[in-house]
Short mmCIF file of C-alpha atoms in Angstrom, two decimals:
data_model
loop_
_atom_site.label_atom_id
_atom_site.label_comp_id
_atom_site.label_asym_id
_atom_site.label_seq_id
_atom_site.Cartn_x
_atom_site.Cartn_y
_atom_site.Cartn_z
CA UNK A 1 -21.88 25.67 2.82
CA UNK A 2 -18.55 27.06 1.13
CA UNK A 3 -18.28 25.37 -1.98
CA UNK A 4 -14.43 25.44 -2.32
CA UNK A 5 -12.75 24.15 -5.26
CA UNK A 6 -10.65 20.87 -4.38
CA UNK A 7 -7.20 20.43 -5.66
CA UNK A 8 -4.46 18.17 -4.30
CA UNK A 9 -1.49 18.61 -2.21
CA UNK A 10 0.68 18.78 -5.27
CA UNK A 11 2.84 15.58 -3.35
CA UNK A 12 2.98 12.47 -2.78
CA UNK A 13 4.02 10.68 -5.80
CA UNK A 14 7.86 11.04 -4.25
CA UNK A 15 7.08 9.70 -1.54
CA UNK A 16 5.16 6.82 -2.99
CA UNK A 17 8.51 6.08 -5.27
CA UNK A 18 10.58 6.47 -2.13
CA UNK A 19 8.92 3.26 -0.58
CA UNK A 20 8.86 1.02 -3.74
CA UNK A 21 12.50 1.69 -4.69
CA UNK A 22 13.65 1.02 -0.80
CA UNK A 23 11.85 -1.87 -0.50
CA UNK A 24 13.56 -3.17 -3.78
CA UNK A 25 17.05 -2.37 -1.35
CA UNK A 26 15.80 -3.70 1.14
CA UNK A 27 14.89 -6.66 -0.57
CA UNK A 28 18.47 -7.44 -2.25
CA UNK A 29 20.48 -6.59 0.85
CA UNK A 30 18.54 -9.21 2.76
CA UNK A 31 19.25 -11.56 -0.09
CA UNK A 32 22.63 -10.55 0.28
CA UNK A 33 22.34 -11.21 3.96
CA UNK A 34 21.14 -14.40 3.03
CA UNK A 35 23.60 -15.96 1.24
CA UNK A 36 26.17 -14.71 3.36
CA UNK A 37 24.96 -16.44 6.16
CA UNK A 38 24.48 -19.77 4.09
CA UNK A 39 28.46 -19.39 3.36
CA UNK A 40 29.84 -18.44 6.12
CA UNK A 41 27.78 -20.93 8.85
CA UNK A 42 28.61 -21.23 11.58
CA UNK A 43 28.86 -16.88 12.22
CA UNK A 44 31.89 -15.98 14.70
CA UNK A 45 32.32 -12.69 15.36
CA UNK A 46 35.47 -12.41 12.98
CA UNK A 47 33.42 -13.90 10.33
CA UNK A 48 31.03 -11.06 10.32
CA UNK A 49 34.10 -8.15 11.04
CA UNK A 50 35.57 -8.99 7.71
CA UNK A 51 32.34 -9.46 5.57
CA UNK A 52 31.64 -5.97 7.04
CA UNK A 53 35.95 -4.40 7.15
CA UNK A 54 34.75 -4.34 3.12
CA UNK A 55 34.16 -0.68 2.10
CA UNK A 56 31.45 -2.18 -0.53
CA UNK A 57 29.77 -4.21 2.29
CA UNK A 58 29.80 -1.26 4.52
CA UNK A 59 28.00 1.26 1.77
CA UNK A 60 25.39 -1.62 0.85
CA UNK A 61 24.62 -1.77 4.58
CA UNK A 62 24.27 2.38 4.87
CA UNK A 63 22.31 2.24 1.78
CA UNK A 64 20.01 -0.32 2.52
CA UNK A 65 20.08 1.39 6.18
CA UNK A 66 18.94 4.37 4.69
CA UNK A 67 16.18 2.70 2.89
CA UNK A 68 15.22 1.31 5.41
CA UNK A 69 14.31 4.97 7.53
CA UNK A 70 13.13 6.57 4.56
CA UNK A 71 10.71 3.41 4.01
CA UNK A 72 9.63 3.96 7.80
CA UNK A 73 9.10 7.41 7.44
CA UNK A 74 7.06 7.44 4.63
CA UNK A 75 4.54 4.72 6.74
CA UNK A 76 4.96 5.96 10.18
CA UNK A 77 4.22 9.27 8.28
CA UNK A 78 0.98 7.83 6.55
CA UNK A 79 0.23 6.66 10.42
CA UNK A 80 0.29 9.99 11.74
CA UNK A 81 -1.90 11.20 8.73
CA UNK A 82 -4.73 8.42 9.97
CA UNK A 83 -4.58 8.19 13.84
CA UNK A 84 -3.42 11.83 15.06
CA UNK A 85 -5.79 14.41 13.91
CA UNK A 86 -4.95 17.74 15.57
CA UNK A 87 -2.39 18.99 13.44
CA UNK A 88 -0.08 21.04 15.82
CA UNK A 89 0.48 17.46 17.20
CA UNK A 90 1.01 15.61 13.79
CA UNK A 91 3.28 18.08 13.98
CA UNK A 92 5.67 17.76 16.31
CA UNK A 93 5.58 13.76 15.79
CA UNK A 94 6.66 14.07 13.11
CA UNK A 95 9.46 15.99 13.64
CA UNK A 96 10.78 13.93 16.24
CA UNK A 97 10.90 11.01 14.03
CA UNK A 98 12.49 12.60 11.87
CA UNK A 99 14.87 13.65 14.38
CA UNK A 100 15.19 10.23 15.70
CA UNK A 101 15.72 8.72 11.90
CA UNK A 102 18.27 11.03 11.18
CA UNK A 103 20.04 10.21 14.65
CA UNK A 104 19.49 6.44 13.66
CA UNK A 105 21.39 7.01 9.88
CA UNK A 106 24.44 8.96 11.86
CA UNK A 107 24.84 6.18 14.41
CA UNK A 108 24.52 3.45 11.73
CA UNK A 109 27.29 5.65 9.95
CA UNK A 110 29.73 5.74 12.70
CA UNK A 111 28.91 2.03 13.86
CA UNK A 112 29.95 0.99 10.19
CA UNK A 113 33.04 3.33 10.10
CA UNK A 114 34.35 3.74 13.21
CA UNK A 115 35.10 -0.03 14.69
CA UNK B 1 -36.33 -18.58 1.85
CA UNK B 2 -34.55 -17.01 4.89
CA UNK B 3 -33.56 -13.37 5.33
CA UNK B 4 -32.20 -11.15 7.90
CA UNK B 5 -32.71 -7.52 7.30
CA UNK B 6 -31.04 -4.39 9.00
CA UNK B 7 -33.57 -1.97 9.97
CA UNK B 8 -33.84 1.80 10.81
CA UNK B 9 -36.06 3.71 10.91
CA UNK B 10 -34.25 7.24 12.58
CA UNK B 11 -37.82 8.92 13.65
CA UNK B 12 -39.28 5.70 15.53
CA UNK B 13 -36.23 3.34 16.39
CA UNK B 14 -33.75 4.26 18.47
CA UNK B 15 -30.96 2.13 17.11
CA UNK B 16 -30.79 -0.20 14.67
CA UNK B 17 -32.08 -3.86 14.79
CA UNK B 18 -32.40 -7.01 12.58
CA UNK B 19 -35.56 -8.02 11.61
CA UNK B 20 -35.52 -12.00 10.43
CA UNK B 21 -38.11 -12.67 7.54
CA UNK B 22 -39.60 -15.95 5.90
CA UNK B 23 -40.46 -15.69 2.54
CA UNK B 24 -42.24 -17.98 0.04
CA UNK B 25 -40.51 -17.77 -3.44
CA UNK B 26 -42.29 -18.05 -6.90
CA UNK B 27 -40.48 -19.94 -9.67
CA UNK B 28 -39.92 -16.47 -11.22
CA UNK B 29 -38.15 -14.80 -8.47
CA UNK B 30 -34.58 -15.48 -9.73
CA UNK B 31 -32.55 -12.54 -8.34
CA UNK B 32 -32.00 -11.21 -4.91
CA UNK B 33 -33.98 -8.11 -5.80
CA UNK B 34 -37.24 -10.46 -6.56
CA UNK B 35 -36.96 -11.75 -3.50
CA UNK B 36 -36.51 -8.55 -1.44
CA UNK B 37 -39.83 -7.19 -3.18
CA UNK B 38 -41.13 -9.70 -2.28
CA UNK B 39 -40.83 -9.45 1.18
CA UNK B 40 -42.04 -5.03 1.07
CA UNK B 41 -44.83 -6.53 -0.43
CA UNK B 42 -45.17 -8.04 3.19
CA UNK B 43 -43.81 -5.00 4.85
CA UNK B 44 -44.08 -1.70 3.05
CA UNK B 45 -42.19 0.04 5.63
CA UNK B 46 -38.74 -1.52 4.22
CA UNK B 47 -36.77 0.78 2.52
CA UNK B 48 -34.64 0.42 -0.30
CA UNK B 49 -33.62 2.15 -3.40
CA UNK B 50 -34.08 0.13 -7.08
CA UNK B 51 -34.69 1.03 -10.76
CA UNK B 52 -33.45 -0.47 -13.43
CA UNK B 53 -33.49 -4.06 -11.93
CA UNK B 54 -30.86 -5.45 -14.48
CA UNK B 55 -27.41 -3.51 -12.87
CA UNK B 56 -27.40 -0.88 -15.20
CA UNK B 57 -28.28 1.94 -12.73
CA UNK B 58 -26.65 0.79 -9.61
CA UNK B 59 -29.54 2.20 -7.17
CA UNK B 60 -29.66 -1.18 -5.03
CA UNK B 61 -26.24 -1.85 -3.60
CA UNK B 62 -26.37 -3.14 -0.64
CA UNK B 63 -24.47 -5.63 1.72
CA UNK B 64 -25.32 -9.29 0.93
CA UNK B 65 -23.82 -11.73 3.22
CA UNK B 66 -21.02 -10.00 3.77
CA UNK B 67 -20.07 -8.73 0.85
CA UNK B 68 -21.20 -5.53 -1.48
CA UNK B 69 -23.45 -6.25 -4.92
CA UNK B 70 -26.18 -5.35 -6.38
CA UNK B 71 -29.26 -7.02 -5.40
CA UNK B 72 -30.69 -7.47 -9.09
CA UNK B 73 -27.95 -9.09 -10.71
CA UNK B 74 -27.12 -11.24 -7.30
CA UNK B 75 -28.75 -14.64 -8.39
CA UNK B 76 -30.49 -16.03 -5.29
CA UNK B 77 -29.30 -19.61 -6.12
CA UNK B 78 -25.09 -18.79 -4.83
CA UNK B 79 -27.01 -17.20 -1.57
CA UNK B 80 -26.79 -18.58 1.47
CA UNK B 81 -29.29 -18.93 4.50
CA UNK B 82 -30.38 -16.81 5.98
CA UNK B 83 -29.17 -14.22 3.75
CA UNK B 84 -28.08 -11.29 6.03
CA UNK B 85 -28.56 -8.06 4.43
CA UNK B 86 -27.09 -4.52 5.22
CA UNK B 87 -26.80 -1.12 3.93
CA UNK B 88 -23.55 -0.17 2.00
CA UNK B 89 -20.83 0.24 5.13
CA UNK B 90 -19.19 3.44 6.15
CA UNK B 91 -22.09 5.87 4.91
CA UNK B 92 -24.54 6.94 7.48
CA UNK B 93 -27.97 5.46 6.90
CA UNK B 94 -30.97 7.48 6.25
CA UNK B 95 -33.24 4.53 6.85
CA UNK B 96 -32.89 0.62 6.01
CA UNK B 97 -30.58 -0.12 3.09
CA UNK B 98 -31.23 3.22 2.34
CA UNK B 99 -27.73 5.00 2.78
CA UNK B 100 -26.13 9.05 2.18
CA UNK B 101 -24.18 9.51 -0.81
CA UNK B 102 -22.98 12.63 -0.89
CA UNK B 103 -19.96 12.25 0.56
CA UNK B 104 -19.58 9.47 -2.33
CA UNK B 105 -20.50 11.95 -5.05
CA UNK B 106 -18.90 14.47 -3.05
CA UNK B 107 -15.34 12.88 -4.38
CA UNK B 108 -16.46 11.76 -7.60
CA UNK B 109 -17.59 15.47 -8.27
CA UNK B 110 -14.40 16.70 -7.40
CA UNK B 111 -12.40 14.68 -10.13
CA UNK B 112 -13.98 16.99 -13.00
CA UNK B 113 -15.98 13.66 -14.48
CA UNK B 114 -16.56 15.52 -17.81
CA UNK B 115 -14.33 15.93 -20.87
CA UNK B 116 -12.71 19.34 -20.81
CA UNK B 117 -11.54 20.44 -24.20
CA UNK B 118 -11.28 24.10 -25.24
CA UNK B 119 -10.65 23.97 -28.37
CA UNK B 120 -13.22 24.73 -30.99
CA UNK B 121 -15.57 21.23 -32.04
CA UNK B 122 -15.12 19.61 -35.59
CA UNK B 123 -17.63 20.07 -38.04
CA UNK B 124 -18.47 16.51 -36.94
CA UNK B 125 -17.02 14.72 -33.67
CA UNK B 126 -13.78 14.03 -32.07
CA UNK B 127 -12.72 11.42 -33.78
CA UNK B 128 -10.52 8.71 -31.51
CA UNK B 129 -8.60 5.88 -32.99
CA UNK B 130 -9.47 2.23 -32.23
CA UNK B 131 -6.36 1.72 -29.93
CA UNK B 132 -7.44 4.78 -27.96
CA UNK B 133 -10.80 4.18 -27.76
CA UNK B 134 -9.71 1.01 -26.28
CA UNK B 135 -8.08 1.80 -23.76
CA UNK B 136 -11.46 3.51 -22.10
CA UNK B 137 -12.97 0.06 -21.93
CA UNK B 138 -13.22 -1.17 -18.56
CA UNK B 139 -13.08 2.76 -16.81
CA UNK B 140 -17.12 3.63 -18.38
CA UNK B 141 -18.92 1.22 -17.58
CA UNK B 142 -19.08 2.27 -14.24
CA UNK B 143 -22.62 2.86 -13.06
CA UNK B 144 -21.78 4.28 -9.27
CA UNK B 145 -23.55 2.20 -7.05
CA UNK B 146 -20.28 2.77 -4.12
CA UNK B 147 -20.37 -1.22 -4.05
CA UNK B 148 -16.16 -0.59 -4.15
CA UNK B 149 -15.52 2.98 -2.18
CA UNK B 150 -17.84 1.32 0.40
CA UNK B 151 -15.95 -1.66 1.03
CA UNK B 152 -12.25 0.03 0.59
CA UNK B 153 -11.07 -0.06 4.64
CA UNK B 154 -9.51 3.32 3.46
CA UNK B 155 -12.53 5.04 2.13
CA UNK B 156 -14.08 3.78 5.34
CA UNK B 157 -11.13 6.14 7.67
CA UNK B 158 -10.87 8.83 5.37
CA UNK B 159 -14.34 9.13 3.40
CA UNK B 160 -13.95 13.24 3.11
CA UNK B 161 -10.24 12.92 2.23
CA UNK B 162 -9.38 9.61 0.33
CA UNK B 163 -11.49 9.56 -3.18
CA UNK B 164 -11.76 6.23 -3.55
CA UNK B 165 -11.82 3.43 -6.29
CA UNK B 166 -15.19 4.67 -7.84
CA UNK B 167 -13.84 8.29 -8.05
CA UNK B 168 -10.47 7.00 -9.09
CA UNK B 169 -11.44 4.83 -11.69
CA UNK B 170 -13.03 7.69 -13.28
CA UNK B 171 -10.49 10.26 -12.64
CA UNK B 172 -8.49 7.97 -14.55
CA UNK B 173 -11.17 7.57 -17.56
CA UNK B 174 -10.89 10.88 -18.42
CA UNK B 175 -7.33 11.05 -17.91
CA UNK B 176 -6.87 8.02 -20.63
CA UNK B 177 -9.09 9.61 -22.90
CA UNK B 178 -7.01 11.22 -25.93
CA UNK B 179 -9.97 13.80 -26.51
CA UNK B 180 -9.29 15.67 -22.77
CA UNK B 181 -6.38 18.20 -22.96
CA UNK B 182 -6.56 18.85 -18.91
CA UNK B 183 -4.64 15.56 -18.19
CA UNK B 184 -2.17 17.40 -17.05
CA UNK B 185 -4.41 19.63 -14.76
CA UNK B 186 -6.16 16.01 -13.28
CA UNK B 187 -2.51 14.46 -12.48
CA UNK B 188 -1.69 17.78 -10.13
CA UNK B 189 -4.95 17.48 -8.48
CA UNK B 190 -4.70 13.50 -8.13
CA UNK B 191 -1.10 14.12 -6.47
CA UNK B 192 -2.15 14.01 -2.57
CA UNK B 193 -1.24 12.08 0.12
CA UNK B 194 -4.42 11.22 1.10
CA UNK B 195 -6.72 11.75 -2.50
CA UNK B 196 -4.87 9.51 -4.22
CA UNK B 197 -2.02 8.13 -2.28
CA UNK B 198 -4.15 6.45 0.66
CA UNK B 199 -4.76 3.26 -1.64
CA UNK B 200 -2.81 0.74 -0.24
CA UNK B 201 -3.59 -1.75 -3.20
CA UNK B 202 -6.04 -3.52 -0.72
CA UNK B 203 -8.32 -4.53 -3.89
CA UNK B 204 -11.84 -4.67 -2.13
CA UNK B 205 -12.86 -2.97 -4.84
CA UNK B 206 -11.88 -5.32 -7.73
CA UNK B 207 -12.95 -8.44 -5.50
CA UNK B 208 -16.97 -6.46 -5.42
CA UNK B 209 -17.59 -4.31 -8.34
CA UNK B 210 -20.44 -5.98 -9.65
CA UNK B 211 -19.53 -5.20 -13.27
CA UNK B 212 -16.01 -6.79 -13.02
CA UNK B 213 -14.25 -3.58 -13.18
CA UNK B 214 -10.87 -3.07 -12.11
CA UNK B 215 -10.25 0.30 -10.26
CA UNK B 216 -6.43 -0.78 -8.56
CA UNK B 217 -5.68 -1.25 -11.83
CA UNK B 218 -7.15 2.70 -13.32
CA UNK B 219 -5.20 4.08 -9.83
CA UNK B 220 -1.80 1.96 -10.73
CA UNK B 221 -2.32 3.59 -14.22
CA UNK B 222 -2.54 6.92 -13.05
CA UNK B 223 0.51 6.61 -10.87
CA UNK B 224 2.55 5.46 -13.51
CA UNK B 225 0.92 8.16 -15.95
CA UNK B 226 2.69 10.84 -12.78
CA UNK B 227 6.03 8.90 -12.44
CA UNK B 228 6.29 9.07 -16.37
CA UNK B 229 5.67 13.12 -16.42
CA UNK B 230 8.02 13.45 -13.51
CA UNK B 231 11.23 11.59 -14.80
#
């Protein structure tokens, strides 16, 4: 047997980060969601067009948005990594989620922005 | 007392069975261990590994209802009947509660578990300060018996990959110890996806270790010793 010397990946710490800190978004824009639905009971459809016509509203939403696909990349990532062993597959998964994420932030983008 | 012992013998049994024993205690049989010799002294062919008998060289871990320990500090009284016992999960079994640890030292080889410092002794030791020498209490008393890599689910997926708490804990010992200069060199080869990275703060480990050691807390240390040197 080879004895080869073992040293790591040199990553993973930013993506370790990158799921803490957008869980902490995640966290306050649900809070957020929260007590906006406690206020404004009972929701109508104009109730939620102005809470969201508000530019801050609509870049706390992209943000937490994008938190939200970074946080599912880094654990549909770590998935991938457990269950799917040849690599030319792990591969190509991957890349299509991260196709599909990116997709997701555009259409969240022009959702936001464009009604 | 009641036991129920897995057995497995690789040259005569082709897969593994329990074997249920009844066992007449004497007053002085206090620990599990006690008990289990006890019972070879009915059956020589059941295997096990022991030495010390007091938890100091962590030879007899095992599965005891359940749950990793080590047999000779596992008081017989807490046990309950029948007491089931199997080897250490997710190593492969050479025979009985006999199981393969090289894949265990394997990892813990691979963290460098030695102090590297090139520069030239003192005429008498490295001298530490009280503060830093406490801050290795609680990472050397480790005495590798796999009780916590063996019941990580993690370990258990990725045995050749992840390093698990044991290794961990004393990747992190050395890296806390002010007399190693290659702290820097341990953090690079710590920062992996799976080596470090596939703890998902499940804390198996600190629920087992049989000396009350706390290796999710050595792997949160190390993460926050890489965030530091990043930012």
């Amino acid at each position: 047997m080879v004895n080869r010397v073992v040293v790591g990946a040199h990553y993973g710490l930013r993506d370790w980060l990158i799921q803490r800190i957008s869980a902490l978004v995640m966290v306050a824009y649900v809070c957020a969601l929260m007590l906006f639905f406690y206020w404004s009971a009972p929701l109508t459809y104009d109730s939620w067009k102005t809470v969201l016509s508000h530019p801050f509203v609509k870049i706390f939403t992209l943000l937490s948005i994008i938190a939200l696909l970074l946080h599912a990349w880094v654990g549909v990532r770590d998935i991938f990594m457990d269950y799917v062993h040849p690599y030319p597959v792990r591969l190509m998964l991957q890349v299509i989620v991260i196709l599909l994420l990116m997709m997701y932030a555009l259409w969240a983008a022009t959702l936001l922005w464009g009604m | 007392m009641k036991f129920s012992i897995y057995r497995y013998n690789p040259e005569k049994d082709e897969k593994p069975y329990m074997k249920d024993y009844d066992v007449e205690l004497q007053h002085t049989d206090r620990m599990l261990l006690d008990a289990i010799l006890r019972i070879r002294s009915m059956d020589d062919s059941l295997g096990l590994r022991k030495s010390c008998r007091e938890g100091v060289c962590g030879s007899d871990g095992m599965n005891i209802n359940g749950r990793n320990g080590l047999a000779c500090i596992t008081p017989l009284k807490d046990l309950k009947e029948p007491v089931v016992l199997r080897p250490l999960p997710g190593l492969p079994v050479i025979r009985d509660l006999i199981v393969d640890m090289s894949q265990f030292f394997r990892q813990y080889h691979s963290v460098k578990p030695y102090l590297i410092n090139d520069s030239p002794p003192p005429q008498k030791e490295r001298l530490q300060s009280p503060e830093d020498r406490e801050e290795l209490n609680g990472l050397y008393e480790c005495v590798l018996c796999a009780c916590c890599s063996t019941s990580c689910p993690s370990f258990w997926w990725n045995p050749d990959k992840f390093l698990g708490p044991a290794a961990l804990l004393q990747a992190y010992r050395f890296i806390a110890d002010t007399r190693d200069e290659a702290t820097s060199e341990r953090l690079d080869n710590l920062d992996d996806p799976y080596r470090l990275f596939r703890c998902h703060t499940i804390m198996n480990c600190v629920d087992v270790c049989p000396k009350g050691l706390n290796p999710t807390n050595a792997i949160g240390k190390i993460k926050e010793q890489m965030v530091k040197r990043m930012v």
